[in-house]
Amino acid sequence: EAQVTQNPRYLITVTGKKLTVTCSQNMNHEYMSWYRQDPGLGLRQIYYSMNVEVTDKGDVPEGYKVSRKEKRNFPLILESPSPNQTSLYFCASSLIGTGKETQYFGPGTRLLVL
Amino acid sequence: GENVEQHPSTLSVQEGDSAVIKCTYSDSASNYFPWYKQELGKGPQLIIDIRSNVGEKKDQRIAVTLNKTAKHFSLHITETQPEDSAVYFCAASTGGAGSYQLTFGKGTKLSVIP
């Protein structure tokens, strides 16, 4: 089944404790992206990647890191989480090319930073 | 950058009635406009999209219209059913023109009353 998977689905942590949220897709998509969803703010892009070893900032990159060492994986790293990073996080992926822009979303990771 | 405004933020309709959600965008270079449905506890799922070279697209009970001159696009759901209750997001992107970044509206919570 074609899908985007995220782990963990739920995470409670404390301020300053490094964490990684994994994202993996099995559709051979070049493009991958991380979003955060907050009440009243919709979805905002954190980072994206056009292909292996190619990443760039989205609209709200502060406090986050990403890497793209393999095509299928795009982990989101919070080096020193803070309470304002409490949010619902989504990973998405798509092909690249006109007519292929449909982004497929993972199930989400709900993060609480105490 | 792109800015997408979405209205209304909440919408209640009787089962069988129609629902209309409207979005405006600011970047005239945007050429790809997807609509996503998000059910409780799940990631957004594409329900329909439209590209700038067409003015309207239909898929069963769902239709999207695009007015490039006015920079607005709308989602129309006819004969609404309780399972249509969800949060709907519009988005805009320059798609295959080089950027695949989706800019989302803040969402519309649709409630279909049986």
Coordinates of N, CA and C in Angstrom, one line a residue:
Chain A
E1 N 0.8 -1.2 0.0 CA 0.0 0.0 0.0 C 0.9 1.2 0.0
A2 N 0.6 2.2 -0.9 CA 1.3 3.4 -1.0 C 1.0 4.3 0.2
Q3 N 2.0 4.7 0.9 CA 1.7 5.5 2.1 C 2.9 6.3 2.6
V4 N 2.6 7.2 3.5 CA 3.6 8.0 4.3 C 3.4 7.6 5.7
T5 N 4.5 7.2 6.3 CA 4.4 6.7 7.7 C 5.2 7.7 8.6
Q6 N 4.7 7.9 9.8 CA 5.4 8.7 10.8 C 5.5 8.0 12.1
N7 N 6.6 8.2 12.8 CA 6.8 7.6 14.1 C 7.6 8.6 15.0
P8 N 7.2 8.7 16.3 CA 6.0 8.1 16.9 C 4.7 8.9 16.5
R9 N 3.6 8.4 16.8 CA 2.3 9.1 16.6 C 2.0 10.1 17.7
Y10 N 2.5 9.8 18.9 CA 2.3 10.7 20.1 C 3.6 10.7 20.9
L11 N 3.9 11.9 21.4 CA 5.2 12.0 22.1 C 5.0 13.1 23.1
I12 N 5.4 12.8 24.4 CA 5.5 13.8 25.4 C 6.9 13.9 25.9
T13 N 7.5 15.1 25.9 CA 8.8 15.2 26.3 C 9.0 16.5 27.2
V14 N 10.2 16.7 27.6 CA 10.5 17.9 28.4 C 11.4 18.9 27.6
T15 N 11.4 20.1 28.0 CA 12.2 21.1 27.4 C 13.6 20.8 27.4
G16 N 14.2 20.9 26.2 CA 15.6 20.7 26.0 C 16.1 19.3 25.7
K17 N 15.2 18.3 25.7 CA 15.5 16.9 25.4 C 15.4 16.6 23.9
K18 N 16.5 16.4 23.3 CA 16.5 16.2 21.8 C 15.6 15.1 21.4
L19 N 14.9 15.3 20.3 CA 14.0 14.2 19.8 C 14.0 14.2 18.3
T20 N 13.7 13.1 17.7 CA 13.6 12.9 16.3 C 12.2 12.3 15.9
V21 N 11.5 12.8 15.0 CA 10.3 12.3 14.4 C 10.7 11.7 13.0
T22 N 10.4 10.5 12.8 CA 10.7 9.9 11.5 C 9.6 10.0 10.6
C23 N 10.0 10.0 9.3 CA 9.0 10.0 8.2 C 9.5 9.1 7.1
S24 N 8.7 8.3 6.6 CA 9.1 7.4 5.5 C 8.0 7.3 4.5
Q25 N 8.4 7.2 3.2 CA 7.4 7.0 2.1 C 7.8 5.9 1.2
N26 N 6.9 5.2 0.7 CA 7.2 4.0 -0.2 C 6.8 4.3 -1.7
M27 N 6.6 5.5 -2.1 CA 6.1 5.9 -3.4 C 7.2 6.4 -4.3
N28 N 8.5 6.3 -3.9 CA 9.6 6.8 -4.7 C 9.5 8.3 -5.0
H29 N 8.9 9.1 -4.1 CA 8.7 10.5 -4.3 C 10.0 11.3 -4.1
E30 N 10.2 12.3 -5.0 CA 11.4 13.1 -4.8 C 11.2 14.2 -3.7
Y31 N 10.0 14.7 -3.7 CA 9.7 15.9 -2.8 C 9.1 15.4 -1.5
M32 N 9.7 15.9 -0.4 CA 9.2 15.6 1.0 C 9.1 16.9 1.8
S33 N 8.2 17.0 2.7 CA 8.0 18.2 3.4 C 7.5 17.9 4.8
W34 N 7.8 18.8 5.8 CA 7.2 18.8 7.1 C 6.4 20.0 7.3
Y35 N 5.2 19.8 8.0 CA 4.3 20.9 8.3 C 4.0 20.8 9.8
R36 N 3.7 21.9 10.4 CA 3.1 21.9 11.7 C 1.7 22.5 11.6
Q37 N 0.7 21.9 12.4 CA -0.6 22.4 12.4 C -1.0 22.9 13.8
D38 N -1.4 24.1 13.9 CA -1.8 24.7 15.2 C -3.2 25.3 15.0
P39 N -4.0 25.2 16.1 CA -5.4 25.7 16.0 C -5.4 27.2 15.5
G40 N -6.3 27.4 14.5 CA -6.5 28.8 14.0 C -5.4 29.2 13.0
L41 N -4.3 28.4 12.9 CA -3.2 28.8 12.0 C -3.1 27.9 10.8
G42 N -3.9 26.9 10.7 CA -3.8 26.0 9.5 C -2.5 25.2 9.6
L43 N -2.0 24.8 8.4 CA -0.7 24.1 8.2 C 0.3 25.0 7.7
R44 N 1.5 25.0 8.4 CA 2.6 25.8 8.0 C 3.8 25.0 7.7
Q45 N 4.5 25.3 6.7 CA 5.6 24.4 6.3 C 6.9 24.8 7.1
I46 N 7.6 23.7 7.5 CA 8.8 23.9 8.4 C 10.0 23.8 7.5
Y47 N 10.2 22.6 6.8 CA 11.3 22.4 5.9 C 10.8 21.5 4.8
Y48 N 11.5 21.5 3.6 CA 11.2 20.7 2.6 C 12.4 20.2 1.9
S49 N 12.3 19.1 1.1 CA 13.4 18.6 0.4 C 13.0 18.2 -1.0
M50 N 13.8 18.6 -2.0 CA 13.5 18.3 -3.4 C 14.1 17.0 -3.9
N51 N 15.1 16.5 -3.1 CA 15.7 15.2 -3.4 C 16.7 14.9 -2.4
V52 N 17.4 13.8 -2.5 CA 18.4 13.4 -1.5 C 19.5 14.5 -1.4
E53 N 19.8 14.9 -0.2 CA 20.8 15.9 0.1 C 20.4 17.3 -0.3
V54 N 19.2 17.5 -0.6 CA 18.7 18.8 -1.0 C 17.6 19.2 -0.1
T55 N 17.8 20.1 0.8 CA 16.8 20.6 1.8 C 16.7 22.1 1.8
D56 N 15.6 22.7 2.2 CA 15.5 24.1 2.3 C 14.4 24.5 3.3
K57 N 14.5 25.7 3.8 CA 13.6 26.2 4.8 C 12.2 26.5 4.3
G58 N 11.2 26.2 5.1 CA 9.9 26.7 4.8 C 9.6 28.0 5.5
D59 N 8.4 28.1 5.9 CA 7.9 29.4 6.6 C 8.3 29.5 8.1
V60 N 8.4 28.3 8.7 CA 8.6 28.4 10.2 C 9.8 27.4 10.6
P61 N 11.0 27.6 10.1 CA 12.1 26.6 10.3 C 12.8 26.7 11.7
E62 N 12.6 27.8 12.4 CA 13.4 28.0 13.6 C 13.1 26.9 14.6
G63 N 14.3 26.4 15.2 CA 14.2 25.3 16.2 C 14.1 23.9 15.6
Y64 N 14.1 23.8 14.3 CA 14.1 22.5 13.7 C 15.2 22.2 12.8
K65 N 15.6 20.9 12.6 CA 16.5 20.5 11.6 C 16.0 19.3 10.9
V66 N 16.5 19.1 9.6 CA 16.1 18.0 8.8 C 17.3 17.4 8.2
S67 N 17.1 16.2 7.6 CA 18.2 15.6 6.8 C 17.5 14.7 5.8
R68 N 18.2 14.5 4.6 CA 17.6 13.6 3.6 C 18.8 12.8 3.0
K69 N 19.1 11.8 3.7 CA 20.2 10.9 3.3 C 19.7 9.8 2.3
E70 N 18.5 9.5 2.5 CA 17.9 8.5 1.6 C 16.6 9.0 1.0
K71 N 16.2 8.6 -0.2 CA 15.1 9.1 -0.8 C 13.8 8.9 0.0
R72 N 13.7 7.8 0.6 CA 12.4 7.4 1.3 C 12.2 8.1 2.7
N73 N 13.3 8.5 3.3 CA 13.2 9.0 4.7 C 13.5 10.5 4.8
F74 N 12.8 11.2 5.7 CA 13.0 12.6 5.9 C 12.7 12.9 7.4
P75 N 13.7 12.6 8.3 CA 13.4 12.8 9.7 C 13.4 14.3 10.1
L76 N 12.6 14.6 11.1 CA 12.5 16.0 11.6 C 13.2 15.9 13.0
I77 N 14.1 16.8 13.2 CA 14.9 16.8 14.5 C 14.7 18.1 15.3
L78 N 14.4 17.9 16.5 CA 14.3 19.1 17.4 C 15.4 18.9 18.4
E79 N 16.4 19.7 18.2 CA 17.7 19.6 19.0 C 17.4 20.0 20.5
S80 N 16.6 21.0 20.7 CA 16.3 21.5 22.1 C 14.9 22.0 22.1
P81 N 13.9 21.0 22.2 CA 12.5 21.4 22.1 C 12.1 22.4 23.2
S82 N 11.2 23.3 22.8 CA 10.6 24.2 23.8 C 9.1 24.1 23.7
P83 N 8.4 24.6 24.7 CA 6.9 24.4 24.8 C 6.2 25.0 23.6
N84 N 6.8 26.0 22.9 CA 6.1 26.6 21.7 C 6.2 25.7 20.5
Q85 N 6.9 24.6 20.7 CA 6.9 23.6 19.6 C 5.9 22.4 19.8
T86 N 5.1 22.6 20.9 CA 4.0 21.7 21.1 C 3.0 21.9 19.9
S87 N 2.7 20.8 19.2 CA 2.0 21.0 18.0 C 1.6 19.6 17.4
L88 N 0.9 19.6 16.3 CA 0.6 18.4 15.5 C 1.5 18.5 14.2
Y89 N 2.3 17.5 14.0 CA 3.2 17.6 12.9 C 2.8 16.6 11.8
F90 N 2.9 17.0 10.5 CA 2.6 16.2 9.4 C 3.8 16.2 8.4
C91 N 4.1 15.0 7.9 CA 5.0 14.8 6.9 C 4.2 14.6 5.6
A92 N 4.8 15.0 4.5 CA 4.1 14.8 3.2 C 5.1 14.6 2.1
S93 N 4.6 14.0 1.0 CA 5.6 13.7 -0.1 C 4.8 13.8 -1.4
S94 N 5.6 14.0 -2.5 CA 5.0 14.1 -3.8 C 6.0 13.8 -4.9
L95 N 5.6 13.6 -6.1 CA 6.5 13.6 -7.2 C 6.8 15.0 -7.6
I96 N 7.8 15.2 -8.5 CA 8.1 16.5 -9.0 C 7.8 16.5 -10.5
G97 N 7.1 17.6 -10.9 CA 6.8 17.7 -12.3 C 5.4 18.3 -12.5
T98 N 5.2 19.0 -13.5 CA 3.9 19.6 -13.7 C 2.8 18.5 -13.9
G99 N 1.8 18.6 -13.1 CA 0.7 17.6 -13.1 C 0.9 16.5 -12.1
K100 N 2.0 16.6 -11.4 CA 2.3 15.5 -10.4 C 2.5 16.1 -9.0
E101 N 1.9 17.2 -8.8 CA 2.2 17.9 -7.5 C 1.4 17.4 -6.3
T102 N 0.5 16.5 -6.5 CA -0.3 16.0 -5.4 C 0.6 15.6 -4.2
Q103 N 0.3 16.2 -3.0 CA 1.1 15.8 -1.8 C 0.3 14.9 -1.0
Y104 N 0.9 13.8 -0.6 CA 0.3 12.8 0.3 C 0.8 12.9 1.7
F105 N -0.1 13.0 2.6 CA 0.2 13.3 4.0 C 0.3 12.0 4.9
G106 N 1.2 12.0 5.8 CA 1.2 11.0 6.8 C 0.1 11.2 7.9
P107 N 0.0 10.3 8.9 CA -1.1 10.4 9.8 C -0.9 11.4 10.9
G108 N 0.3 12.0 11.0 CA 0.5 13.0 12.0 C 1.2 12.5 13.3
T109 N 2.0 13.4 13.9 CA 2.6 13.1 15.2 C 2.2 14.3 16.1
R110 N 1.6 13.9 17.2 CA 1.2 14.9 18.2 C 2.3 15.0 19.3
L111 N 2.9 16.2 19.4 CA 4.0 16.4 20.3 C 3.6 17.4 21.4
L112 N 3.9 17.0 22.6 CA 3.7 17.9 23.8 C 5.0 18.1 24.4
V113 N 5.5 19.3 24.5 CA 6.7 19.7 25.2 C 6.4 20.4 26.5
L114 N 6.8 19.8 27.6 CA 6.5 20.3 28.9 C 7.6 21.2 29.4
Chain B
G1 N 5.7 36.5 -0.1 CA 5.2 35.2 -0.4 C 3.7 35.1 -0.6
E2 N 3.3 33.9 -0.9 CA 1.9 33.6 -1.1 C 1.1 33.7 0.2
N3 N -0.1 34.2 0.1 CA -1.0 34.3 1.3 C -2.4 33.8 0.8
V4 N -2.9 32.9 1.5 CA -4.2 32.3 1.2 C -5.2 32.5 2.3
E5 N -6.3 33.2 2.0 CA -7.4 33.4 2.9 C -8.6 32.5 2.6
Q6 N -9.2 31.9 3.7 CA -10.2 30.9 3.5 C -11.4 31.3 4.4
H7 N -12.6 31.2 3.8 CA -13.9 31.6 4.5 C -15.0 30.6 4.1
P8 N -15.9 30.3 5.0 CA -15.9 30.7 6.4 C -15.0 29.8 7.3
S9 N -14.8 30.1 8.5 CA -14.0 29.2 9.4 C -14.8 28.0 9.9
T10 N -16.1 28.2 10.0 CA -17.0 27.2 10.4 C -18.3 27.3 9.5
L11 N -18.9 26.1 9.2 CA -20.0 26.1 8.3 C -20.9 24.9 8.8
S12 N -22.2 25.2 9.1 CA -23.1 24.1 9.4 C -24.2 24.1 8.3
V13 N -24.5 22.9 7.8 CA -25.5 22.7 6.8 C -26.4 21.5 7.2
Q14 N -27.6 21.5 6.7 CA -28.5 20.4 6.8 C -28.1 19.3 5.8
E15 N -28.2 18.1 6.2 CA -28.0 17.0 5.3 C -28.8 17.2 4.0
G16 N -28.1 17.0 2.8 CA -28.8 17.2 1.6 C -28.6 18.6 1.0
D17 N -28.3 19.6 1.8 CA -28.0 20.9 1.3 C -26.6 21.0 0.7
S18 N -26.3 22.1 0.0 CA -25.0 22.3 -0.5 C -24.1 23.2 0.4
A19 N -22.8 23.0 0.3 CA -21.8 23.7 1.1 C -20.8 24.4 0.1
V20 N -20.5 25.6 0.4 CA -19.5 26.3 -0.4 C -18.5 26.9 0.5
I21 N -17.2 26.7 0.1 CA -16.1 27.3 0.9 C -15.2 28.1 -0.1
K22 N -14.8 29.3 0.3 CA -14.2 30.2 -0.7 C -12.7 30.5 -0.2
C23 N -11.8 30.6 -1.1 CA -10.5 31.0 -0.8 C -10.0 32.0 -1.8
T24 N -9.1 32.9 -1.3 CA -8.5 33.9 -2.2 C -7.0 33.7 -2.0
Y25 N -6.2 34.0 -3.1 CA -4.8 33.9 -3.0 C -4.1 35.2 -3.5
S26 N -2.9 35.4 -3.2 CA -2.3 36.7 -3.5 C -1.2 36.6 -4.6
D27 N -0.6 35.5 -4.8 CA 0.5 35.4 -5.8 C -0.1 35.0 -7.2
S28 N 0.0 35.9 -8.1 CA -0.5 35.6 -9.5 C 0.2 34.5 -10.2
A29 N 1.4 34.1 -9.7 CA 2.2 33.0 -10.3 C 1.6 31.6 -9.8
S30 N 0.8 31.6 -8.8 CA 0.2 30.3 -8.3 C -0.6 29.7 -9.4
N31 N -0.4 28.4 -9.6 CA -1.1 27.7 -10.7 C -1.6 26.3 -10.4
Y32 N -1.6 26.0 -9.1 CA -2.1 24.7 -8.7 C -2.8 24.9 -7.3
F33 N -4.1 24.4 -7.3 CA -4.9 24.7 -6.2 C -5.6 23.4 -5.7
P34 N -5.1 22.8 -4.7 CA -5.7 21.6 -4.2 C -6.6 21.9 -3.0
W35 N -7.5 21.0 -2.8 CA -8.4 21.0 -1.6 C -8.2 19.7 -0.8
Y36 N -8.0 19.9 0.5 CA -7.8 18.7 1.4 C -8.9 18.6 2.4
K37 N -9.2 17.4 2.7 CA -10.2 17.1 3.8 C -9.5 16.4 4.9
Q38 N -9.7 16.9 6.1 CA -9.0 16.3 7.3 C -10.1 15.8 8.3
E39 N -10.1 14.5 8.4 CA -11.0 13.9 9.4 C -10.3 13.9 10.8
L40 N -11.1 13.8 11.8 CA -10.5 13.8 13.2 C -9.4 12.7 13.4
G41 N -8.3 13.1 13.8 CA -7.2 12.2 14.1 C -6.5 11.7 12.9
K42 N -6.7 12.3 11.7 CA -6.0 11.8 10.5 C -5.3 12.9 9.8
G43 N -4.5 12.6 8.9 CA -3.8 13.5 8.1 C -4.7 14.1 7.0
P44 N -4.4 15.2 6.4 CA -5.1 15.8 5.3 C -5.1 14.8 4.1
Q45 N -6.2 14.7 3.4 CA -6.3 13.9 2.2 C -6.8 14.7 1.1
L46 N -6.2 14.6 -0.1 CA -6.6 15.4 -1.2 C -8.0 14.9 -1.7
I47 N -8.9 15.8 -1.9 CA -10.2 15.4 -2.5 C -10.4 15.9 -3.9
I48 N -9.8 17.0 -4.3 CA -9.9 17.5 -5.6 C -8.9 18.6 -5.8
D49 N -8.4 18.8 -7.0 CA -7.5 19.9 -7.3 C -7.8 20.5 -8.6
I50 N -7.3 21.7 -8.9 CA -7.5 22.3 -10.1 C -6.2 23.1 -10.5
R51 N -5.9 23.1 -11.8 CA -4.8 23.8 -12.3 C -5.2 25.1 -13.0
S52 N -4.4 26.0 -13.2 CA -4.8 27.3 -13.7 C -5.3 27.4 -15.1
N53 N -5.1 26.3 -15.8 CA -5.5 26.3 -17.2 C -7.0 25.8 -17.4
V54 N -7.7 25.6 -16.3 CA -9.1 25.2 -16.3 C -9.8 26.1 -15.3
G55 N -11.1 26.3 -15.6 CA -11.9 27.1 -14.7 C -12.8 26.4 -13.8
E56 N -13.1 25.1 -14.1 CA -13.9 24.3 -13.2 C -13.6 22.8 -13.4
K57 N -13.8 22.1 -12.3 CA -13.5 20.6 -12.3 C -14.5 20.0 -11.3
K58 N -15.1 18.9 -11.8 CA -16.1 18.1 -11.0 C -15.7 16.7 -10.7
D59 N -16.1 16.2 -9.6 CA -15.9 14.8 -9.3 C -17.0 14.4 -8.4
Q60 N -18.0 13.8 -9.0 CA -19.3 13.4 -8.4 C -19.9 14.6 -7.6
R61 N -20.0 14.6 -6.3 CA -20.7 15.6 -5.6 C -19.8 16.8 -5.3
I62 N -18.5 16.8 -5.7 CA -17.6 17.8 -5.4 C -17.2 18.6 -6.6
A63 N -17.1 19.9 -6.5 CA -16.6 20.7 -7.7 C -15.7 21.8 -7.2
V64 N -14.8 22.2 -8.0 CA -14.0 23.4 -7.6 C -14.0 24.3 -8.8
T65 N -14.1 25.6 -8.5 CA -14.1 26.7 -9.6 C -12.9 27.6 -9.3
L66 N -12.4 28.1 -10.3 CA -11.2 29.0 -10.2 C -11.4 30.2 -11.1
N67 N -11.2 31.4 -10.5 CA -11.3 32.7 -11.2 C -9.9 33.3 -11.1
K68 N -9.1 33.1 -12.1 CA -7.7 33.6 -12.0 C -7.6 35.1 -12.0
T69 N -8.5 35.8 -12.7 CA -8.5 37.2 -12.7 C -8.7 37.8 -11.3
A70 N -9.7 37.3 -10.6 CA -10.0 37.7 -9.3 C -9.2 37.0 -8.2
K71 N -8.4 36.0 -8.6 CA -7.6 35.3 -7.7 C -8.4 34.7 -6.5
H72 N -9.4 34.0 -6.9 CA -10.2 33.2 -5.9 C -10.6 31.9 -6.5
F73 N -10.8 30.9 -5.6 CA -11.3 29.6 -6.0 C -12.2 29.1 -4.9
S74 N -13.1 28.2 -5.3 CA -14.1 27.8 -4.3 C -14.4 26.3 -4.4
L75 N -14.7 25.7 -3.3 CA -15.1 24.3 -3.2 C -16.6 24.2 -3.1
H76 N -17.3 23.4 -3.9 CA -18.7 23.2 -3.8 C -19.0 21.7 -3.5
I77 N -19.7 21.5 -2.4 CA -20.2 20.1 -2.1 C -21.7 20.1 -2.2
T78 N -22.2 19.3 -3.1 CA -23.7 19.1 -3.2 C -24.2 17.9 -2.5
E79 N -25.5 17.9 -2.2 CA -26.1 16.8 -1.5 C -25.3 16.3 -0.3
T80 N -25.0 17.2 0.6 CA -24.1 16.8 1.7 C -24.6 15.7 2.5
Q81 N -23.6 14.9 3.0 CA -23.9 13.8 3.9 C -23.2 13.9 5.2
P82 N -23.6 13.2 6.2 CA -22.9 13.3 7.5 C -21.4 13.0 7.4
E83 N -21.0 12.1 6.5 CA -19.6 11.7 6.4 C -18.8 12.8 5.7
D84 N -19.4 13.9 5.3 CA -18.7 15.0 4.7 C -18.2 15.9 5.9
S85 N -18.7 15.7 7.1 CA -18.3 16.5 8.2 C -16.8 16.3 8.5
A86 N -16.0 17.4 8.4 CA -14.6 17.4 8.5 C -14.1 18.8 8.5
V87 N -12.7 18.9 8.5 CA -12.1 20.2 8.3 C -11.6 20.2 6.9
Y88 N -11.8 21.3 6.1 CA -11.4 21.4 4.7 C -10.4 22.5 4.6
F89 N -9.3 22.2 3.9 CA -8.3 23.2 3.7 C -8.1 23.4 2.2
C90 N -8.0 24.7 1.8 CA -7.6 25.0 0.5 C -6.1 25.3 0.5
A91 N -5.4 25.3 -0.6 CA -4.0 25.6 -0.7 C -3.7 26.1 -2.1
A92 N -2.6 26.8 -2.2 CA -2.1 27.3 -3.5 C -0.6 27.0 -3.6
S93 N -0.2 26.8 -4.8 CA 1.2 26.5 -5.1 C 1.6 27.0 -6.5
T94 N 2.9 27.3 -6.7 CA 3.3 27.5 -8.1 C 3.7 26.2 -8.8
G95 N 3.5 25.1 -8.1 CA 3.5 23.8 -8.7 C 4.8 23.5 -9.5
G96 N 4.6 23.1 -10.7 CA 5.6 22.7 -11.6 C 6.5 23.8 -12.1
A97 N 6.1 25.0 -11.7 CA 6.9 26.2 -12.1 C 8.2 26.3 -11.3
G98 N 8.5 25.4 -10.4 CA 9.7 25.4 -9.7 C 9.6 25.3 -8.2
S99 N 8.5 25.7 -7.6 CA 8.3 25.6 -6.2 C 7.1 24.7 -5.9
Y100 N 7.3 23.7 -5.0 CA 6.2 22.8 -4.7 C 5.6 23.1 -3.3
Q101 N 6.0 24.3 -2.8 CA 5.5 24.7 -1.5 C 4.0 25.0 -1.5
L102 N 3.3 24.3 -0.7 CA 1.8 24.6 -0.6 C 1.6 25.6 0.5
T103 N 0.9 26.6 0.2 CA 0.5 27.6 1.2 C -1.0 27.3 1.5
F104 N -1.3 27.0 2.8 CA -2.7 26.6 3.1 C -3.5 27.8 3.7
G105 N -4.8 27.7 3.5 CA -5.7 28.5 4.2 C -5.8 27.9 5.6
K106 N -6.6 28.7 6.5 CA -6.6 28.3 7.9 C -7.7 27.2 8.2
G107 N -8.4 26.8 7.2 CA -9.4 25.7 7.3 C -10.8 26.1 7.6
T108 N -11.7 25.2 7.2 CA -13.1 25.4 7.4 C -13.7 24.1 8.1
K109 N -14.3 24.3 9.2 CA -14.9 23.1 9.9 C -16.3 23.0 9.4
L110 N -16.6 21.9 8.6 CA -17.9 21.7 8.1 C -18.6 20.7 8.9
S111 N -19.8 21.1 9.4 CA -20.7 20.1 10.1 C -22.0 19.9 9.3
V112 N -22.3 18.6 9.0 CA -23.5 18.3 8.3 C -24.4 17.7 9.3
I113 N -25.5 18.4 9.5 CA -26.5 18.0 10.5 C -27.5 17.0 9.9
P114 N -27.7 15.8 10.5 CA -28.6 14.8 9.9 C -30.0 15.2 10.0

